[in-house]
PDB file of C-alpha atoms in Angstrom:
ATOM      1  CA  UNK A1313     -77.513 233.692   5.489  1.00  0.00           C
ATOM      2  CA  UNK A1314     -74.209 231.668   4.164  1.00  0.00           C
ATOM      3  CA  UNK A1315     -74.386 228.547   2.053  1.00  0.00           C
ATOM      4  CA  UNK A1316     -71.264 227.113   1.402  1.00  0.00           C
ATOM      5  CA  UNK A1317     -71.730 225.310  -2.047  1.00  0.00           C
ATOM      6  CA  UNK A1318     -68.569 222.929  -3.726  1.00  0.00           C
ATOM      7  CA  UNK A1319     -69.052 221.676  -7.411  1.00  0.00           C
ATOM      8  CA  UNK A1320     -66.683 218.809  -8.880  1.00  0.00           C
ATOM      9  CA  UNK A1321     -67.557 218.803 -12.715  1.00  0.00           C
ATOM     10  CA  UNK A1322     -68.589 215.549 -14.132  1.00  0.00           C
ATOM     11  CA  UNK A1323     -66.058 214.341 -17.046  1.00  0.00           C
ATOM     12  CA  UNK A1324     -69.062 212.188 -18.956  1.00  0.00           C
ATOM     13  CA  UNK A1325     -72.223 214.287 -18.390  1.00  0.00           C
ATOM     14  CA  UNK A1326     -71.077 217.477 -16.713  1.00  0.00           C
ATOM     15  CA  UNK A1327     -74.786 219.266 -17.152  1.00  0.00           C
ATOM     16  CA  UNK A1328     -76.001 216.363 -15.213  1.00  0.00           C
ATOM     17  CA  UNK A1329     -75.853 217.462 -11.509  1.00  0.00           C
ATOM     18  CA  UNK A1330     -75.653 215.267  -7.810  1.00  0.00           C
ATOM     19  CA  UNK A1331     -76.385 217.428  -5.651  1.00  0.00           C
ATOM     20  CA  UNK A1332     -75.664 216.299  -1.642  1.00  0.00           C
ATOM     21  CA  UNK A1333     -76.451 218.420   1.241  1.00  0.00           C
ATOM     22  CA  UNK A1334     -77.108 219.084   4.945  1.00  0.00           C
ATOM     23  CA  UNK A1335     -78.107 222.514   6.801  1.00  0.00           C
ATOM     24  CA  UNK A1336     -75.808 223.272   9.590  1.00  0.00           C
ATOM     25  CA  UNK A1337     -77.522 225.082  11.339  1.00  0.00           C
ATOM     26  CA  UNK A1338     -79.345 223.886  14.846  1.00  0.00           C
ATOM     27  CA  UNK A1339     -82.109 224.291  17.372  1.00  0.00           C
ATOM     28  CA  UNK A1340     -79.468 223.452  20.223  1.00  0.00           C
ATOM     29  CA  UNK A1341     -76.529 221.704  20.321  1.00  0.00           C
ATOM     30  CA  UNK A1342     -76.168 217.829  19.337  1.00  0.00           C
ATOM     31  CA  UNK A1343     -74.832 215.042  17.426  1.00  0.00           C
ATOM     32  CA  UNK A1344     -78.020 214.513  15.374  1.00  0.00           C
ATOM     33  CA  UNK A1345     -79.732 217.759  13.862  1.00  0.00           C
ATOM     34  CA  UNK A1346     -77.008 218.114  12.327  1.00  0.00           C
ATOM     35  CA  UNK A1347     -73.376 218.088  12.892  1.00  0.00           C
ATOM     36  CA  UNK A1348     -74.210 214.249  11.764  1.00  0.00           C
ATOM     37  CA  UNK A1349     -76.104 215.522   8.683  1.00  0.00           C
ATOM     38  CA  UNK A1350     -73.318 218.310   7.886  1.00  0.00           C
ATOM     39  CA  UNK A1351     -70.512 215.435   8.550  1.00  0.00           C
ATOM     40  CA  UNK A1352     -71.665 213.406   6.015  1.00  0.00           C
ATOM     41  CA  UNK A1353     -71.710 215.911   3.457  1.00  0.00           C
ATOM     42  CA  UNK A1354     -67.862 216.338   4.516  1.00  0.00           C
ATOM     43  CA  UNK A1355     -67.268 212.950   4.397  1.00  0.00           C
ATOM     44  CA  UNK A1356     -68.791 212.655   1.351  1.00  0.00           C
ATOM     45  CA  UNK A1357     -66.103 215.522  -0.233  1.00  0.00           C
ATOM     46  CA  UNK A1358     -63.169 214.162   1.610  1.00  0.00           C
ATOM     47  CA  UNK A1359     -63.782 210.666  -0.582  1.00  0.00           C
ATOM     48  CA  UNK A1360     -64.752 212.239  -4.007  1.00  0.00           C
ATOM     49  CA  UNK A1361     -61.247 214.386  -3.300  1.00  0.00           C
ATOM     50  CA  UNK A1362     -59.297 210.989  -3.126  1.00  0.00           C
ATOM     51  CA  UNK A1363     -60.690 209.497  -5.994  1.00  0.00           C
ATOM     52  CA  UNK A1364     -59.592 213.210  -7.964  1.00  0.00           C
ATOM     53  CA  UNK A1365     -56.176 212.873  -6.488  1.00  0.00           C
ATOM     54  CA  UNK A1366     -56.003 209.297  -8.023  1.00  0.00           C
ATOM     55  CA  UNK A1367     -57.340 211.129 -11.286  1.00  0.00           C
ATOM     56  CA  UNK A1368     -60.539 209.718 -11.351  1.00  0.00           C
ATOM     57  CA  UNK A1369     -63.249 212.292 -12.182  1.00  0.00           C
ATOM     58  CA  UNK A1370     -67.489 211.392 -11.519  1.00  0.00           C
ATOM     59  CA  UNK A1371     -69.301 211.323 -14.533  1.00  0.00           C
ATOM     60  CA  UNK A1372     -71.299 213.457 -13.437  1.00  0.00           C
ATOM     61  CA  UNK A1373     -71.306 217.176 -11.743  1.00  0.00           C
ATOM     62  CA  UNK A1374     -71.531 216.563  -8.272  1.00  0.00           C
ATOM     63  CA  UNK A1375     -72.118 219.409  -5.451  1.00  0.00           C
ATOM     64  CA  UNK A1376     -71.858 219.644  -2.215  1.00  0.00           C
ATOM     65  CA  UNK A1377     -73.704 221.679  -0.236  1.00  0.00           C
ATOM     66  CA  UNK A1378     -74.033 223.268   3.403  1.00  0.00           C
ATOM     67  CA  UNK A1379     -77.719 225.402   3.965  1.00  0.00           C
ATOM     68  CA  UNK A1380     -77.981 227.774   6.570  1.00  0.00           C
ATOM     69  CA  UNK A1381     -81.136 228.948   7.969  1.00  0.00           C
ATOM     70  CA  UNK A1382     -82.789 225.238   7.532  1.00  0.00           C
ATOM     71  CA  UNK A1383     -83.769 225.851  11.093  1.00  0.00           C
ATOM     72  CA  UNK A1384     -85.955 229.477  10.056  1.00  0.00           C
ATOM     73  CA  UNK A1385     -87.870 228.586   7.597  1.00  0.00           C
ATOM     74  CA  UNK A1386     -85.317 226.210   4.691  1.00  0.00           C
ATOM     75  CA  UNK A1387     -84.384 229.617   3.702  1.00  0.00           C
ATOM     76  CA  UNK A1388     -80.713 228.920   2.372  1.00  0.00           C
ATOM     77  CA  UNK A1389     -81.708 225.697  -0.019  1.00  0.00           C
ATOM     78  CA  UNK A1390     -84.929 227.810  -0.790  1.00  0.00           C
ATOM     79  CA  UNK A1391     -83.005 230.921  -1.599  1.00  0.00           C
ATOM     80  CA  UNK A1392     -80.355 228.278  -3.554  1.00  0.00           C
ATOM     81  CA  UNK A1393     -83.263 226.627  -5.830  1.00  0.00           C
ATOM     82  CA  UNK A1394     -84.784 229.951  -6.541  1.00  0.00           C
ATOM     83  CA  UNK A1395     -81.606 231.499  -8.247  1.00  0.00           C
ATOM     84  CA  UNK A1396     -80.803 228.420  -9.624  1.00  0.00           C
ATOM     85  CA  UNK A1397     -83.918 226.785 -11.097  1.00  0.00           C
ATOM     86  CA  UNK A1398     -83.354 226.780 -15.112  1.00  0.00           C
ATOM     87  CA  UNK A1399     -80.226 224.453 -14.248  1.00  0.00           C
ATOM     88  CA  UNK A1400     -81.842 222.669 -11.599  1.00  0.00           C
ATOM     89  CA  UNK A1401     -84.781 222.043 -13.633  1.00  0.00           C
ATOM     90  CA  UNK A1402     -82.740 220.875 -17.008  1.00  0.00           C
ATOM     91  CA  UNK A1403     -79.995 219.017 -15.275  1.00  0.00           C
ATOM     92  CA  UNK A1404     -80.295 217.795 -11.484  1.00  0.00           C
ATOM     93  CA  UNK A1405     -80.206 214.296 -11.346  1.00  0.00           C
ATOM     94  CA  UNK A1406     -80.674 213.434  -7.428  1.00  0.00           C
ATOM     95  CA  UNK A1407     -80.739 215.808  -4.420  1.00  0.00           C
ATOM     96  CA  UNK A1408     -79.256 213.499  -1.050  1.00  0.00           C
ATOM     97  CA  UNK A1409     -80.560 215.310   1.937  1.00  0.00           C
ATOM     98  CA  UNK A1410     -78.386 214.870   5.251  1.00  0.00           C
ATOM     99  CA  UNK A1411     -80.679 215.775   7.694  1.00  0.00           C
ATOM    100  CA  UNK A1412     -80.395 213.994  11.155  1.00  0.00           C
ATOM    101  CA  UNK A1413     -78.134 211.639   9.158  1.00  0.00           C
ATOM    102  CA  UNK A1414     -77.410 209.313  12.056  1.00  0.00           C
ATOM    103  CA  UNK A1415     -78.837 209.016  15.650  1.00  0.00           C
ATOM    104  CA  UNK A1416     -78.146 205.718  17.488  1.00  0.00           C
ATOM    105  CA  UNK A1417     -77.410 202.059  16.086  1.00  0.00           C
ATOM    106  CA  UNK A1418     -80.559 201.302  13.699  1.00  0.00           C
ATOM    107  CA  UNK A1419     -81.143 202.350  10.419  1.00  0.00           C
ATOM    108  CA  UNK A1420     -83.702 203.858   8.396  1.00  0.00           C
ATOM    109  CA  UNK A1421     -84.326 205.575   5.585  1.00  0.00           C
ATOM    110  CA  UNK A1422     -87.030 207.572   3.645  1.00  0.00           C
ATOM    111  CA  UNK A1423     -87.369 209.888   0.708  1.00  0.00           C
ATOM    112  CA  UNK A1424     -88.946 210.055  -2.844  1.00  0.00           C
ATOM    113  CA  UNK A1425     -89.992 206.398  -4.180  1.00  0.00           C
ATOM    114  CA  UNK A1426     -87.787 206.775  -7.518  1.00  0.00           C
ATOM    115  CA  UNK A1427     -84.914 206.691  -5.268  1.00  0.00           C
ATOM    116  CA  UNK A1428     -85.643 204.146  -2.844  1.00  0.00           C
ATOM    117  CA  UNK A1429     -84.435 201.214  -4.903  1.00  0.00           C
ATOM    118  CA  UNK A1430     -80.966 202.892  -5.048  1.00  0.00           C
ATOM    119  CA  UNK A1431     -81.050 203.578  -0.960  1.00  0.00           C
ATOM    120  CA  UNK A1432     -81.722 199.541  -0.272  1.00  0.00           C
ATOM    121  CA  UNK A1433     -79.022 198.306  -2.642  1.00  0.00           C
ATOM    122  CA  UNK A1434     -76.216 200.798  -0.815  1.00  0.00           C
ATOM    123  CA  UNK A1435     -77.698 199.583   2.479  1.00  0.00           C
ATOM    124  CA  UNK A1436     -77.183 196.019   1.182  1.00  0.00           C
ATOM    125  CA  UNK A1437     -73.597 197.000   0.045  1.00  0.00           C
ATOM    126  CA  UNK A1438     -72.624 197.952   3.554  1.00  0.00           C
ATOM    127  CA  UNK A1439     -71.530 195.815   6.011  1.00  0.00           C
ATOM    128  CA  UNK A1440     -73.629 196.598   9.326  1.00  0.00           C
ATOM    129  CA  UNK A1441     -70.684 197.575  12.453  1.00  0.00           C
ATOM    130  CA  UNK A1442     -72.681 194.981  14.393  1.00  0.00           C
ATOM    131  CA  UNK A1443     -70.973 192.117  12.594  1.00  0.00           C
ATOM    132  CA  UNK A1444     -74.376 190.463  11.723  1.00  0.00           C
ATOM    133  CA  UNK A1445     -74.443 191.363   7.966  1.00  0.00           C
ATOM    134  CA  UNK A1446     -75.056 193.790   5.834  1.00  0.00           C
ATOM    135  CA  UNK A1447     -77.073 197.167   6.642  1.00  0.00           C
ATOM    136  CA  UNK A1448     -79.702 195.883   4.741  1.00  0.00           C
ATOM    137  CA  UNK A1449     -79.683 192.659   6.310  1.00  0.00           C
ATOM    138  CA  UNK A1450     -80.187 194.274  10.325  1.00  0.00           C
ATOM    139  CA  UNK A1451     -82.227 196.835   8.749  1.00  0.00           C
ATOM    140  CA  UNK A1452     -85.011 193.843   7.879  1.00  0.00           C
ATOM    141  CA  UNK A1453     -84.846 191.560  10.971  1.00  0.00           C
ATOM    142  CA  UNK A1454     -85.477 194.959  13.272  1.00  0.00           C
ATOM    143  CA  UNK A1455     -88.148 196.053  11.124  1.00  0.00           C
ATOM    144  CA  UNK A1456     -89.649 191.711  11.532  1.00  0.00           C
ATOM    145  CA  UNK A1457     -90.127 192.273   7.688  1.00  0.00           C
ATOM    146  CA  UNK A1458     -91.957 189.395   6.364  1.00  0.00           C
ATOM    147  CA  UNK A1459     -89.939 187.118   3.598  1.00  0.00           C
ATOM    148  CA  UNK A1460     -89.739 188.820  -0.340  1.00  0.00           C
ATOM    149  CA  UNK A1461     -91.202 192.592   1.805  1.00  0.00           C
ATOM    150  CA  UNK A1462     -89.313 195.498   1.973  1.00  0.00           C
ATOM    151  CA  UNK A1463     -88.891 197.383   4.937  1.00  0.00           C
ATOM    152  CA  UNK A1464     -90.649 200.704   5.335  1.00  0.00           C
ATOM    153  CA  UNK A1465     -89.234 203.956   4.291  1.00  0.00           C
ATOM    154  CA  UNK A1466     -90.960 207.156   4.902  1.00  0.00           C
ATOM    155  CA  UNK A1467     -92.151 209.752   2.498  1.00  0.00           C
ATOM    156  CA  UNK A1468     -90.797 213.082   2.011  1.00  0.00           C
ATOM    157  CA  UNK A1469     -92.322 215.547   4.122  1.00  0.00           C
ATOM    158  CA  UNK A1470     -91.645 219.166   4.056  1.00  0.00           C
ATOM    159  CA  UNK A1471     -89.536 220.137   6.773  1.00  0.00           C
ATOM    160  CA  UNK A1472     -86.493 220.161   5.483  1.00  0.00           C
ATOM    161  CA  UNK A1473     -84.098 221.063   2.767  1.00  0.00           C
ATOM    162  CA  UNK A1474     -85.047 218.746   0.281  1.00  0.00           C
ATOM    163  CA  UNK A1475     -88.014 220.538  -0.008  1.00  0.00           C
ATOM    164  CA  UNK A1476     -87.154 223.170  -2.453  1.00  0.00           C
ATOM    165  CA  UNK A1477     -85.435 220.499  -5.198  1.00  0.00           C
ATOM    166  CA  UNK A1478     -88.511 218.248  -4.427  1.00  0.00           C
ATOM    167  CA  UNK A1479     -91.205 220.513  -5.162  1.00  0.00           C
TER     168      UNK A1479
END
């Protein structure tokens, strides 16, 4: 089992950890679960190594993170938490799980209710490829979300990597 784990120290609050990550492992091959998932996280380190380049640090730690052997049991993010807890437990801020990070044109999201908030005002922030408005925006008329309602997110389950920093 290889993670592959990259930390960018916050300048601000560097004991205060972001911690994004996808497994890249697979039942079979596809876009979905998770090249998409383990793209993201990629994506997500490309940008953050611009912004250092223009010598702009976060404020706080951020790291990245690749899990193998999400598909046999979450054993790399288990085996990641478990040797890692007394930080995790003092310090981790939010844990962004790219699993099955994008499959098609609509949007949805899910995850633990303190973060939700945060989730609908980047989805607001985005503007939707479609042309018709933001993320957000599509994201409501597709769900037929009735006027001053929310759309539906789902709750965290337990099937994948998130599952260790959740619990």
């Amino acid at each position: 089992i290889w993670n592959t784990v990259g930390v960018v120290r916050g300048a601000e609050r560097p004991d205060e950890l972001v911690l994004i990550g996808a497994h890249r492992d697979g039942w079979g091959p596809g876009a979905t679960d998770n090249v998409s998932g383990t793209v993201s996280v990629l994506e997500a380190v490309r940008a953050v190594a611009e912004e250092l380049k223009a010598g702009r640090r976060p404020r706080r730690t951020l790291v990245f993170a690749t899990w193998d052997a999400e598909e046999w049991g979450l054993v790399g993010s288990t085996e990641y938490v478990e040797e890692d807890s007394a930080r995790l437990t003092s310090g981790a801020v939010a844990y962004l799980n790219q699993d099955g990070a994008a499959s098609g044109p609509a949007f949805g999201g899910g995850g633990s209710p303190s973060l939700r908030a945060a989730l609908r005002d980047v989805a607001r922030a985005v503007p939707d490829p479609s042309g018709a408005g933001s993320v957000y925006d599509v994201w409501r008329r597709a769900a037929h979300v009735a006027e001053g309602a929310e759309p539906a997110m789902g709750d965290p389950g337990g099937g994948s990597d998130f599952a260790g920093f959740y619990n």
